[in-house]
Coordinates of C-alpha atoms in Angstrom, one line a residue:
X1 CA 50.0 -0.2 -22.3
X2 CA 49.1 -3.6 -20.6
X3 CA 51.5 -5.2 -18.4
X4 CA 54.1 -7.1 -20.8
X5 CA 54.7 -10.0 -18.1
X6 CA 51.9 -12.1 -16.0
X7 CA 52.4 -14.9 -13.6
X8 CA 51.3 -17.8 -15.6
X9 CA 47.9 -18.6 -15.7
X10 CA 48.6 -22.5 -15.8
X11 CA 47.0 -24.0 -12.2
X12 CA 48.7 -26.7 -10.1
X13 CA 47.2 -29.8 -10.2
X14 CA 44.4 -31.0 -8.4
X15 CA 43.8 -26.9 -7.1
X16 CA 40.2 -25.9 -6.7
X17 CA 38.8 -23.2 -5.3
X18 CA 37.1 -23.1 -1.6
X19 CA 33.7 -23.6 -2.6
X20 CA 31.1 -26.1 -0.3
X21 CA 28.5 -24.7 1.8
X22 CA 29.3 -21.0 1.1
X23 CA 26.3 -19.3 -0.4
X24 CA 27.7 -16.5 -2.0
X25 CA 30.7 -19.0 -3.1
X26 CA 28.6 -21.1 -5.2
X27 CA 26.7 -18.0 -6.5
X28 CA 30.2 -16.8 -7.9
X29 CA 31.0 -20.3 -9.3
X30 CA 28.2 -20.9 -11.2
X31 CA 27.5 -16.7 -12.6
X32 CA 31.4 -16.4 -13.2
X33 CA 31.9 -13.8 -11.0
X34 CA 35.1 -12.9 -9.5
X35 CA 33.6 -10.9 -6.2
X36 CA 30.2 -10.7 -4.4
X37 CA 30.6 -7.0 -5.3
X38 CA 29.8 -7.7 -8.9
X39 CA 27.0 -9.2 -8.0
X40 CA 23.4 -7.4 -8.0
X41 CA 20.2 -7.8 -6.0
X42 CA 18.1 -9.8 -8.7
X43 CA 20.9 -12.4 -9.2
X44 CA 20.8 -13.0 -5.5
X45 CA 17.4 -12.8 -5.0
X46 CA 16.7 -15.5 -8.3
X47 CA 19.4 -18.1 -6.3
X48 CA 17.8 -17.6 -3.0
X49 CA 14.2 -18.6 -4.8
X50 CA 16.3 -21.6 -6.0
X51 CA 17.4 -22.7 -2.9
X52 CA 13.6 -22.8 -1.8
X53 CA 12.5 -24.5 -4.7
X54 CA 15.2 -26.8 -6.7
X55 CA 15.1 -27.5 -9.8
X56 CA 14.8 -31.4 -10.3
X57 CA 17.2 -31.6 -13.4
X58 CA 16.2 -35.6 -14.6
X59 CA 12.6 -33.6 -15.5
X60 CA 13.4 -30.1 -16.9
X61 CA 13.2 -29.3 -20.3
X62 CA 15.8 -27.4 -22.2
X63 CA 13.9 -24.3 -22.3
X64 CA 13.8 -24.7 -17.6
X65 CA 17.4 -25.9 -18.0
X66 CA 18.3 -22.5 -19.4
X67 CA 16.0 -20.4 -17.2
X68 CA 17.4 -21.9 -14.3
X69 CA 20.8 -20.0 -15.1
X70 CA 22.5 -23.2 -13.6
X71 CA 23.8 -24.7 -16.4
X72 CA 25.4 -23.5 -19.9
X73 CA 24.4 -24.6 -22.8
X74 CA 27.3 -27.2 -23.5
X75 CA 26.2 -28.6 -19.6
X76 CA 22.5 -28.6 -20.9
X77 CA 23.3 -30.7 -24.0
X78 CA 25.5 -32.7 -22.3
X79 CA 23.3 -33.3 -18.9
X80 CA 20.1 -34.3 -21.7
X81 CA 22.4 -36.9 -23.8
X82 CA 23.5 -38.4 -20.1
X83 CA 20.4 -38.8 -19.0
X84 CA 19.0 -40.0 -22.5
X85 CA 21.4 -42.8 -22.8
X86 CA 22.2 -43.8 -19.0
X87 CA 18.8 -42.7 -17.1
X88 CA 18.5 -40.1 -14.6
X89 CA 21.1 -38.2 -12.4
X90 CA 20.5 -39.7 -8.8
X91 CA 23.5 -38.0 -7.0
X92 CA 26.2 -34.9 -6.8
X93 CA 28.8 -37.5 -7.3
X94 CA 27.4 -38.9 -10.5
X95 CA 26.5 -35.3 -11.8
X96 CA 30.2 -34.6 -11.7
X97 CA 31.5 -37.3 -13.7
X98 CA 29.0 -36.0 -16.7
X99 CA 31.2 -34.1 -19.5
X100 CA 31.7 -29.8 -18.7
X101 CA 30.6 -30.4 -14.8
X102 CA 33.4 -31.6 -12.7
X103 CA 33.2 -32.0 -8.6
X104 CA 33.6 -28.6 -7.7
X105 CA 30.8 -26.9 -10.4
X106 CA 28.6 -30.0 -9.5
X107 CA 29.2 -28.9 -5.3
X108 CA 28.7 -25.6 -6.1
X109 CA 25.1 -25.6 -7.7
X110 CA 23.8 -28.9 -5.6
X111 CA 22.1 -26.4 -3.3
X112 CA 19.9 -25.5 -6.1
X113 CA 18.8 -28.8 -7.7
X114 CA 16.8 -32.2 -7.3
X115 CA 18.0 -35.3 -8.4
X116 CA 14.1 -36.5 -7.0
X117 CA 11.6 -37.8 -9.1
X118 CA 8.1 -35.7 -9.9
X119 CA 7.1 -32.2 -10.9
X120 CA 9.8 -29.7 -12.0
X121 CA 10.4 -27.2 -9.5
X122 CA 10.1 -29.1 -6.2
X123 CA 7.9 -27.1 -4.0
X124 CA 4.6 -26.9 -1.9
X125 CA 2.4 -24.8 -0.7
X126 CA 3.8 -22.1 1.7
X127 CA 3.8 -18.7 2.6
X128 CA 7.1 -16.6 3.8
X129 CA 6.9 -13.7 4.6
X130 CA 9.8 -11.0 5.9
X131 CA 9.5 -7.1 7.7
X132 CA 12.8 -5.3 7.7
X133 CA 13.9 -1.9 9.2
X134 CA 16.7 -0.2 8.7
X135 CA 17.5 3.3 11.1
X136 CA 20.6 5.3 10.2
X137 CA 22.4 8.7 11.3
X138 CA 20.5 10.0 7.9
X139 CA 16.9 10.3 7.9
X140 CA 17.6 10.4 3.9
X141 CA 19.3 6.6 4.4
X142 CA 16.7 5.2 6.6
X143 CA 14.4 2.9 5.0
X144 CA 11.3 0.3 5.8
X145 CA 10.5 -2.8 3.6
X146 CA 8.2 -5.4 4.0
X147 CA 7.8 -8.7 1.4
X148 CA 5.7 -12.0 1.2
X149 CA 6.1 -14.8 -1.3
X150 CA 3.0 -17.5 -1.3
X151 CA 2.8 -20.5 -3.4
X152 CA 0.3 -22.8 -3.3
X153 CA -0.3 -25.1 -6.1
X154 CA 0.2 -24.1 -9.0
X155 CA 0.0 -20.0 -8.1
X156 CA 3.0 -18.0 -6.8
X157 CA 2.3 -14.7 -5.0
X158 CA 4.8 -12.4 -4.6
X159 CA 4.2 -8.6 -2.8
X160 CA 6.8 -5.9 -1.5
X161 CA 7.1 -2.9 -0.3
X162 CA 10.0 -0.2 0.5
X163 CA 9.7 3.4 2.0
X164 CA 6.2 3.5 -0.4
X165 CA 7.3 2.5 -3.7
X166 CA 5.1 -1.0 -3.7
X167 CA 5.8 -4.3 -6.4
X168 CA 3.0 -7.0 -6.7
X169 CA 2.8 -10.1 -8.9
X170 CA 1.3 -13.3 -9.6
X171 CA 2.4 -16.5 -11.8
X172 CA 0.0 -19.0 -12.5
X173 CA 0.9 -21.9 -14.0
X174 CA -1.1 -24.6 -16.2
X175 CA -1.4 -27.9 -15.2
X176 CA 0.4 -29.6 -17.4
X177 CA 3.6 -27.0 -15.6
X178 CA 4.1 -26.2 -19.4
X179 CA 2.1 -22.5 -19.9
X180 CA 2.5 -19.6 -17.3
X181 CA 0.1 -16.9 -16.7
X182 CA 1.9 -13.1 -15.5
X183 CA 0.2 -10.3 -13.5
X184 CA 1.7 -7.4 -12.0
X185 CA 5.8 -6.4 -11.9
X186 CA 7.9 -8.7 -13.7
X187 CA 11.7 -9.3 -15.6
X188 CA 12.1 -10.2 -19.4
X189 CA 15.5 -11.3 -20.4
X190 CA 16.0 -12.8 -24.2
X191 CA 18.4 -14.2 -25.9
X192 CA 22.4 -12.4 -25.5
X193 CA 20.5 -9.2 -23.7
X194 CA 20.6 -7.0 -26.9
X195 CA 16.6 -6.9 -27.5
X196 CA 15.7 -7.1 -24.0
X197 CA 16.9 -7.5 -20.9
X198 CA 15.1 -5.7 -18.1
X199 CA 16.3 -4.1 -14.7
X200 CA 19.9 -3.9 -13.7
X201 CA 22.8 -5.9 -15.2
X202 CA 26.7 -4.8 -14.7
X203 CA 29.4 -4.4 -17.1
X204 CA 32.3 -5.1 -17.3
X205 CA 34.2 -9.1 -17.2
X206 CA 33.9 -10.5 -14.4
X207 CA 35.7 -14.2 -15.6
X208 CA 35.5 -16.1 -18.8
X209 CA 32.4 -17.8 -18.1
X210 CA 30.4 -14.1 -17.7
X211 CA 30.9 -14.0 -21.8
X212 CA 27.8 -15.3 -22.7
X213 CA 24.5 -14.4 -20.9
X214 CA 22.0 -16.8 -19.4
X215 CA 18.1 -15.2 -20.8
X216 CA 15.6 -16.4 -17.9
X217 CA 12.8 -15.3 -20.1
X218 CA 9.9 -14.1 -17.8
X219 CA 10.1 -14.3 -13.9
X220 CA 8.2 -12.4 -11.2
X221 CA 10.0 -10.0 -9.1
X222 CA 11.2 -11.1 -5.8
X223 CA 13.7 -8.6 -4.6
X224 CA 12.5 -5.0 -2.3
X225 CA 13.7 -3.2 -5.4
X226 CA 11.0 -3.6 -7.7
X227 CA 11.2 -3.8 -11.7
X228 CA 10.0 -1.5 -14.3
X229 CA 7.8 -3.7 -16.1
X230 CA 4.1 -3.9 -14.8
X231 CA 1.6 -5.3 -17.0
X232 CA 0.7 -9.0 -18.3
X233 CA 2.7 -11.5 -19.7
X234 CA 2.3 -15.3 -20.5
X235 CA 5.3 -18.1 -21.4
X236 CA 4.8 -21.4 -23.0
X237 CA 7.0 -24.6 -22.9
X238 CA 6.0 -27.0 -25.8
X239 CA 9.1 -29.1 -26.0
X240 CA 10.7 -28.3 -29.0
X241 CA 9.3 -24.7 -29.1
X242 CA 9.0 -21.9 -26.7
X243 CA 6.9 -18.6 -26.9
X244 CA 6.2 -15.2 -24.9
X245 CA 5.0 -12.5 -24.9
X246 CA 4.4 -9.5 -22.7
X247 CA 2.6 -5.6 -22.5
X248 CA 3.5 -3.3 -19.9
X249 CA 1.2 -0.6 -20.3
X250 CA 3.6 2.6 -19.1
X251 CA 2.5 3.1 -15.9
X252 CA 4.3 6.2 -13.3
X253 CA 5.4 8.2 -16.2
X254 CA 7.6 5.0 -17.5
X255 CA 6.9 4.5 -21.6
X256 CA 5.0 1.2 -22.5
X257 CA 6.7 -1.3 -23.7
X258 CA 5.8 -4.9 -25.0
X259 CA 7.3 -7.9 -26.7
X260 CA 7.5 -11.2 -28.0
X261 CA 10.0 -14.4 -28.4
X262 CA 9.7 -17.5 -30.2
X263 CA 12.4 -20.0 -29.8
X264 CA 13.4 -23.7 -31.6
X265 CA 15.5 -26.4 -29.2
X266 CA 17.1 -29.0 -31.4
X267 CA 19.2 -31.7 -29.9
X268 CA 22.8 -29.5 -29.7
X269 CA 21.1 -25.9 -30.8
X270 CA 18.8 -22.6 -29.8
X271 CA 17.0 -20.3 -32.3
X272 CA 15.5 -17.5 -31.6
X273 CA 13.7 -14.3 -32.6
X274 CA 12.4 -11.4 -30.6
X275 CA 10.9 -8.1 -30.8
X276 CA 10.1 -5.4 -28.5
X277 CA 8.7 -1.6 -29.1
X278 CA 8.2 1.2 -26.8
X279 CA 8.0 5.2 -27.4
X280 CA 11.6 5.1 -28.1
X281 CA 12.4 1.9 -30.1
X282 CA 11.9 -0.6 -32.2
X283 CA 13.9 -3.5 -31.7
X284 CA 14.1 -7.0 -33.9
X285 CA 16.7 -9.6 -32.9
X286 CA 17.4 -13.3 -34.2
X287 CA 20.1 -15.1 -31.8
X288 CA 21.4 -18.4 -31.6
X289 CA 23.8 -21.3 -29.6
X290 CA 25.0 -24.5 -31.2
X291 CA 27.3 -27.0 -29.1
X292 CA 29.6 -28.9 -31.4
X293 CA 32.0 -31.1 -29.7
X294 CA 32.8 -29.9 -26.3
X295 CA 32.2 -25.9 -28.3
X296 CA 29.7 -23.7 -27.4
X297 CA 29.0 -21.2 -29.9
X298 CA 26.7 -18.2 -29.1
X299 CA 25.6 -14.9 -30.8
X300 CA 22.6 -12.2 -31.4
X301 CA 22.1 -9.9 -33.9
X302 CA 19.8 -7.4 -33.2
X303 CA 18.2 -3.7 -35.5
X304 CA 16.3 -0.9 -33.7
X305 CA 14.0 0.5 -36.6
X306 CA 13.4 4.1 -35.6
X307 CA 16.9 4.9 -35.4
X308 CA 18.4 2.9 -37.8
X309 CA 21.3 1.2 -35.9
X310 CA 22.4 -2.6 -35.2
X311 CA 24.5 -4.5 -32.0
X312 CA 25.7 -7.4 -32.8
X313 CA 27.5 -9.9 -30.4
X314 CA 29.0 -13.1 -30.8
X315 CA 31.4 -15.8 -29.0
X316 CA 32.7 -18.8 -28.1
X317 CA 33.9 -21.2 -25.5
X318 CA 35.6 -24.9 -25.5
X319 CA 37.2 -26.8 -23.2
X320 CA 41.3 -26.4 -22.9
X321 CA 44.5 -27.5 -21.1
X322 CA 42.0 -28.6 -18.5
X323 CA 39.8 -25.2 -18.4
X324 CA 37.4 -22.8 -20.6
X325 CA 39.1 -20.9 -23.6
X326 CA 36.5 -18.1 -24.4
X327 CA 36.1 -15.5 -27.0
X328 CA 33.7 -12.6 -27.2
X329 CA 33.0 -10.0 -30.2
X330 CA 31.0 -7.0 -30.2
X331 CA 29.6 -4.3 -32.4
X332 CA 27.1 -2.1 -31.1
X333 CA 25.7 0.7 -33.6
X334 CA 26.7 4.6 -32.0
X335 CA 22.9 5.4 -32.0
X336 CA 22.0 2.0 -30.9
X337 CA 19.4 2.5 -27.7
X338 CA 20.9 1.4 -24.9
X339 CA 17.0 1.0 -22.7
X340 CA 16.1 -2.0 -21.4
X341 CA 19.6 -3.6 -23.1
X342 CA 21.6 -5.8 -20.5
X343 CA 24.1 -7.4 -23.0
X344 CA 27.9 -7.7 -22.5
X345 CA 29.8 -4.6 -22.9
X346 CA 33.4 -3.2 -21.4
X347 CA 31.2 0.4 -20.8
X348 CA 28.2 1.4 -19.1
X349 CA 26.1 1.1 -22.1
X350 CA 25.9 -1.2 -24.8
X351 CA 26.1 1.0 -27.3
X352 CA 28.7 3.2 -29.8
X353 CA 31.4 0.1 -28.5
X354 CA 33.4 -2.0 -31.0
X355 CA 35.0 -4.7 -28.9
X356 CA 36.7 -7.8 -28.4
X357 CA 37.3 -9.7 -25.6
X358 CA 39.5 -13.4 -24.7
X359 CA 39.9 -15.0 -21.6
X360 CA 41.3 -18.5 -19.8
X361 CA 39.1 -19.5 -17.0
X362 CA 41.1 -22.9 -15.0
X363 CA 40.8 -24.9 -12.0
X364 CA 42.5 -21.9 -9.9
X365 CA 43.0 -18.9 -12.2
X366 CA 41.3 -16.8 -15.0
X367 CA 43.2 -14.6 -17.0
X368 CA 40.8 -11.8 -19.2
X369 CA 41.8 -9.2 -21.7
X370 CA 39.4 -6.7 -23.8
X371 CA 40.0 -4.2 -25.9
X372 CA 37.2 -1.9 -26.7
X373 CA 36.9 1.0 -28.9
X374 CA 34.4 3.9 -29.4
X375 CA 33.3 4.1 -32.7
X376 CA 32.0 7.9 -32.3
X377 CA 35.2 9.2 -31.1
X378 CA 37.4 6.5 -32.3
X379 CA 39.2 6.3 -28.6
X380 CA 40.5 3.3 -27.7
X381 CA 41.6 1.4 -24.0
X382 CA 42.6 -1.8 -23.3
X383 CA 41.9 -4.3 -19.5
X384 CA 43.6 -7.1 -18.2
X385 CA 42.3 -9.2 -15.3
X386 CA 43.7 -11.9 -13.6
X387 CA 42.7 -13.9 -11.0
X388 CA 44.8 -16.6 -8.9
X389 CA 43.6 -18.9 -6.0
X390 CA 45.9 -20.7 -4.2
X391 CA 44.7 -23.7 -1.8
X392 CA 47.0 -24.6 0.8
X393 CA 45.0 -26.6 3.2
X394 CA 41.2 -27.7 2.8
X395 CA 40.9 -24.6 5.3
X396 CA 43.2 -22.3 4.2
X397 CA 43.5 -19.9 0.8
X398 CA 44.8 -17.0 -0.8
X399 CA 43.3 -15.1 -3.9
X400 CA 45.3 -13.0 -5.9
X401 CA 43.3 -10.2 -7.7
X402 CA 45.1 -8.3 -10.4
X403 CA 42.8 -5.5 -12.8
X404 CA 44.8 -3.0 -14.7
X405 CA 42.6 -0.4 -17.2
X406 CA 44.3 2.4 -19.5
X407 CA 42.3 5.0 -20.1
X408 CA 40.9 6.0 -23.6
X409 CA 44.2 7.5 -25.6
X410 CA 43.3 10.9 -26.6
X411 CA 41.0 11.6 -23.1
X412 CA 41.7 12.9 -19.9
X413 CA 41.2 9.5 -18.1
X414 CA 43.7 9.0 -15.9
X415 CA 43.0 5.0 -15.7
X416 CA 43.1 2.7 -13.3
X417 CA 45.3 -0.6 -12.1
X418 CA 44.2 -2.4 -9.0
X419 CA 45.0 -5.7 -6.9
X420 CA 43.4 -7.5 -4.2
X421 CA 44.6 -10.0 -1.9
X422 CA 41.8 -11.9 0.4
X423 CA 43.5 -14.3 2.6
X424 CA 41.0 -17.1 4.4
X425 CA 41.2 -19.5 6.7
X426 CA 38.6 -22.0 8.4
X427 CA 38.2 -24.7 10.9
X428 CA 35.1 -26.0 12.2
X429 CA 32.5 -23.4 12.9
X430 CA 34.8 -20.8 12.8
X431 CA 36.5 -18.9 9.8
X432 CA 38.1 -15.5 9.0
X433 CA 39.1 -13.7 6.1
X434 CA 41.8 -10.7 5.5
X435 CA 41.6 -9.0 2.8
X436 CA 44.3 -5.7 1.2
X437 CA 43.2 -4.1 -1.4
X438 CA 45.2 -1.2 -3.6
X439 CA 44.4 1.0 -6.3
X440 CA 46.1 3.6 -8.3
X441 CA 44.0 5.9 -10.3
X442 CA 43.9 10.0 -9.8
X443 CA 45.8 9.4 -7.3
X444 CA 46.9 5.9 -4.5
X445 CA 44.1 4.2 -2.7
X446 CA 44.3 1.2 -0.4
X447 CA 41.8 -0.5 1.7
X448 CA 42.2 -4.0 4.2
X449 CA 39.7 -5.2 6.9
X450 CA 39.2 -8.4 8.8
X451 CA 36.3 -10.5 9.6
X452 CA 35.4 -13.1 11.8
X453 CA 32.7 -15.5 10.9
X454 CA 31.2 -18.3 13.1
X455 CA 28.4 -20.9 11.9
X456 CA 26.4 -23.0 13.6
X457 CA 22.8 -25.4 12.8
X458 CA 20.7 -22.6 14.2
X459 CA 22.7 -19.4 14.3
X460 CA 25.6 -17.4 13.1
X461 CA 27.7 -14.0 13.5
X462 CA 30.3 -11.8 12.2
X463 CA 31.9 -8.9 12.6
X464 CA 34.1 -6.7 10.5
X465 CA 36.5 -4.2 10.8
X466 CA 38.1 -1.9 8.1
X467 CA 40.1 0.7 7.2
X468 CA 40.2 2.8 4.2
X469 CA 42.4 5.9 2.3
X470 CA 40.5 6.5 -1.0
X471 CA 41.0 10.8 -1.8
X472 CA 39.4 11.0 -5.0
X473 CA 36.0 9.7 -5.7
X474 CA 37.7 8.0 -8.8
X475 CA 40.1 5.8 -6.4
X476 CA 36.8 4.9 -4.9
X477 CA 36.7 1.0 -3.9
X478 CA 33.7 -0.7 -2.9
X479 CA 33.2 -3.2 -0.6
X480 CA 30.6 -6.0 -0.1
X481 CA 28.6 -6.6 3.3
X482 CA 26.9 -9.4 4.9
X483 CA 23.1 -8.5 5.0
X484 CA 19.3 -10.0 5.4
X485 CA 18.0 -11.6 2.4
X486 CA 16.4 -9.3 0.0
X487 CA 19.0 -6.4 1.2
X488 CA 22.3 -6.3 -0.8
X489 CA 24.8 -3.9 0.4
X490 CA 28.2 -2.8 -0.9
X491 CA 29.9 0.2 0.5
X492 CA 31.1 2.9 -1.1
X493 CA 34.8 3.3 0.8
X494 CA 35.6 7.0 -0.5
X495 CA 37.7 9.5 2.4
X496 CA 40.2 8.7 4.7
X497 CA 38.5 6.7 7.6
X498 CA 37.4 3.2 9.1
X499 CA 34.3 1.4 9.4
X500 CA 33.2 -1.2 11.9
X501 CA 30.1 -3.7 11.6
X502 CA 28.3 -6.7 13.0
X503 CA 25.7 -9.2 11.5
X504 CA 24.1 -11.7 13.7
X505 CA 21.4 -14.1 12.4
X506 CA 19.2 -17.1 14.2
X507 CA 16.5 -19.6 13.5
X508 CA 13.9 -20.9 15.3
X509 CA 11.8 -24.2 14.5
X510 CA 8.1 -24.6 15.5
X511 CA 6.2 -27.6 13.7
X512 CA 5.9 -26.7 10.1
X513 CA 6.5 -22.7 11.2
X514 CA 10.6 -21.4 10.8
X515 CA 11.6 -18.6 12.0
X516 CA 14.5 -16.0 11.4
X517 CA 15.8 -13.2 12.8
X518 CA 18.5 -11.0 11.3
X519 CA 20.2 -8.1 13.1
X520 CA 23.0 -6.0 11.2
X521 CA 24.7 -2.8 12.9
X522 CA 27.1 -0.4 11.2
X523 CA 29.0 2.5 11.6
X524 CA 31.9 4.4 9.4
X525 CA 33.7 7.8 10.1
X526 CA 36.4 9.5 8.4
X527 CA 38.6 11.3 11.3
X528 CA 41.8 11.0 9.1
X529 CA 40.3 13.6 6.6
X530 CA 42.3 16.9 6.1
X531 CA 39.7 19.9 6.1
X532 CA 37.8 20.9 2.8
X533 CA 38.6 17.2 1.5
X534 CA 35.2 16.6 1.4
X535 CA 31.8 18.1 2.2
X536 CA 30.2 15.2 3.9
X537 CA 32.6 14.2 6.5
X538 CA 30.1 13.2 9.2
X539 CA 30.0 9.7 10.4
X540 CA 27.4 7.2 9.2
X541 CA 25.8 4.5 11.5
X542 CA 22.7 2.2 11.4
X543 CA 20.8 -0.6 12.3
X544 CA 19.0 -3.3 10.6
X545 CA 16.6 -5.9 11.8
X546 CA 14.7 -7.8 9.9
X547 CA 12.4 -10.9 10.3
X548 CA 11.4 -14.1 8.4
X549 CA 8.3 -16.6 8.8
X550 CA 7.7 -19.4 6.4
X551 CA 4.8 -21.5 7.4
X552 CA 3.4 -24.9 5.7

């Protein structure tokens, strides 16, 4: 059973969360996310394309609004009627006061957007281009990459390459900004994720605002790690209605796949229908989101053909006691296929899962609980999460982390609670962060480490030092690292042992050329292990350097 008593989720007043000029602080604020290790690769790598190229909000249209993954859709409708009525946005400040942003969302996604006047995405032509390699103790582990992103115009190059598996793509867009034109390896995400959402997405609740998804529709992949999709594909914007469509032939053994959206944008609502097919599937989907009063309302409902099965999701959020009250339900079929499906879900898979899920998401806590159920077995479990920040200086904070999961009653899941404690504290360039971490599971499991971080204009470093008691590979905790753009790395902290690490990064200005330089070192051993705890009990260590240039 859940805990029966939790601190009260009710924040003190004028508590915020430490936010500002922390990158992978504003990516958690505006996805929802309670810990960079919930985040993946292509989230990162969309938000770091972002930074290069804002999105100039007094221009978008809905449809850009929502492929931006800045904004939800009670900000969108509410962002359009400001700027309908009162003109456009011309500064963080005033973007605050508008209805569902508030100063600290507003801070957090400012790095992001234009408030400037002229073509949506504000960029110009460029080329950047980055070389990494990383050597390690394992020959297995040791990897090369290399990646260059040109845009010039209206045309966006993007190539990559990683220990020979190779990613290519081009965008070209129209003149009028409103049609794109795709070649090569590329994402699709629709509607809530049931129809189609390609390449990784995690499960699991992460906050209330991770209930509903944010579709991006079609975009070119960025990150080292490739896609699965390779093929054509071509997006319209008319306004009112939106279209795509996309073929990826099956190429490297992969099954082809292709698919289709058309979608209406009324003044406070989204329509939309999809479908995709592939050796494996038939998929049709109709989803929606309607904005009534300060309420967002969101759903899909989605049949596969060939095997006869249906997913269905559906939710809600509205603004409360000075925070987001959001509810999520889910039915997904037990033959329903789970390819290419990125929607909600408490498992690994959204399929054979009948769920429900609440959550409170204020100034300085979030408070989840789901209760999900497998409708093959009929097995049953129950989560709670709860999240506390508490800000005693401008410079100084403490978040409390609190995740308890039963196991499925009638299984031989032994479950899992967990809490986390990151204390940090900042001044100037400097700031540090200690973090303790516990789990019980199969067995106890604790973790703590402390970092160092200094900032400046042109350069910065860190260093690290942990220590770690994790003897079964359920207790497991993983642990998010600092790395070069393009690499995201979270440890897997399993053994009795330590691990030590460094990160240095610095930038150099010539005319219109910038360059960056990142160096990362590692290394972690397990000396505390008893014999025969574990087969590979030999230490790991590695470098990484990698380098930028971005030119006119």
């Amino acid at each position: 059973m859940l805990i029966a008593a939790i601190i009260s989720a009710v924040p003190p007043a004028g508590a915020q969360p430490p936010g500002g000029k922390d990158y992978i602080a504003n990516v958690l604020r505006i996805t929802g996310a309670g810990s960079a290790e919930e985040l993946d690769s292509e989230v990162l790598e969309h938000f770091e394309h972002l930074k290069n190229h804002p999105l100039r909000i007094n221009n978008a249209s809905v449809r850009t609004l929502e492929k931006s993954q800045l904004l939800s859709g009670y900000q969108i409708f509410t962002l359009r009627e400001y700027i309908r009525t009162s003109g456009a946005v011309t500064s963080v400040s005033e973007l605050s006061l508008i209805d569902g942003f508030g100063g600290g969302y507003a801070q957090a996604i400012s790095p992001f957007v234009s408030m400037d006047a002229g073509k949506v995405y504000a960029d110009s032509a460029g080329i950047r281009a980055e070389a990494s390699v990383k050597l390690t103790s394992s020959r297995s582990t040791s990897d090369h990459g290399v990646r260059a992103f040109v845009t010039a115009r209206r045309t966006e190059i993007t190539v990559s390459e990683r220990s020979g598996a190779a990613c290519a793509g081009i965008a070209m867009y129209s003149k009028s900004g409103r049609t794109c034109y795709y070649a090569g390896n590329f994402n699709v995400r629709t509607g809530q994720g049931l129809a189609m959402w390609s390449n990784f997405s995690l499960s699991g609740f992460s906050g209330a605002s991770s209930f509903c998804r944010r579709a991006q529709g079609i975009t070119l992949s960025r990150g080292f790690s490739g896609t699965r999709l390779r093929g054509l594909a071509a997006e319209t914007d008319r306004g009112r209605v939106s279209f795509l469509s996309f073929i990826s032939p099956g190429f490297s053994g992969e099954d082809a796949v292709g698919g289709a959206e058309v979608s209406y944008y009324g003044d406070n609502y989204k329509a939309g229908i999809s479908s995709v097919a592939s050796g494996a599937m038939l998929k049709t989907s109709a989803d929606a989101r309607v904005c009534i009063k300060g309420t967002d309302l969101f759903g899909e409902f989605c049949r596969d053909w060939r095997s006869g099965s249906v997913a269905v999701v559906c939710g809600s959020s509205l603004e409360f006691l000075s925070g987001t009250l959001s509810i999520l339900g889910r039915a997904y079929g037990k033959t329903f296929p789970a390819d290419y499906t990125g929607a909600v879900r408490s498992r690994s898979k959204a399929s054979d899962e009948l769920a429900v899920t609440t959550g409170y998401e204020g100034r300085s806590s979030c408070i989840v609980v789901d209760i999900s159920k497998k409708q093959s077995s009929g097995q049953s479990r129950a989560k709670l999460l709860y999240d506390r920040t508490i800000l005693f200086t401008q410079s100084a904070s403490l978040l409390v982390r609190c995740t308890v999961t039963e196991p499925f009653r009638g299984s031989t899941d032994t479950g899992r609670e967990e809490m986390r404690a990151d204390f940090s504290l900042g001044k100037g360039l400097f700031s540090t962060v200690f973090r303790l971490q516990g789990v019980h599971g199969q067995g106890f499991a604790g973790l703590m480490y402390a970092e160092g971080v200094m900032r400046q204009e042109k350069w910065g470093a860190s260093a690290r030092m942990v220590r770690f008691d994790a003897r079964a590979w359920s207790d497991r905790i993983y642990m998010y690292e600092r790395d070069a753009p393009g690499n995201f790395s979270v440890s897997t902290c399993y053994g009795n042992g330590y691990s030590v690490s460094s990160f240095v990064w610095a930038s150099l200005r010539i005319k219109k050329n910038n360059l960056k330089a990142y160096l990362k070192a590692f290394y972690m051993a397990y000396p505390f292990d008893p014999p025969g705890q574990r087969k590979d009990t030999e230490p790991k260590g590695g470098v990484r350097l990698q380098l930028t240039w971005k030119g006119f």
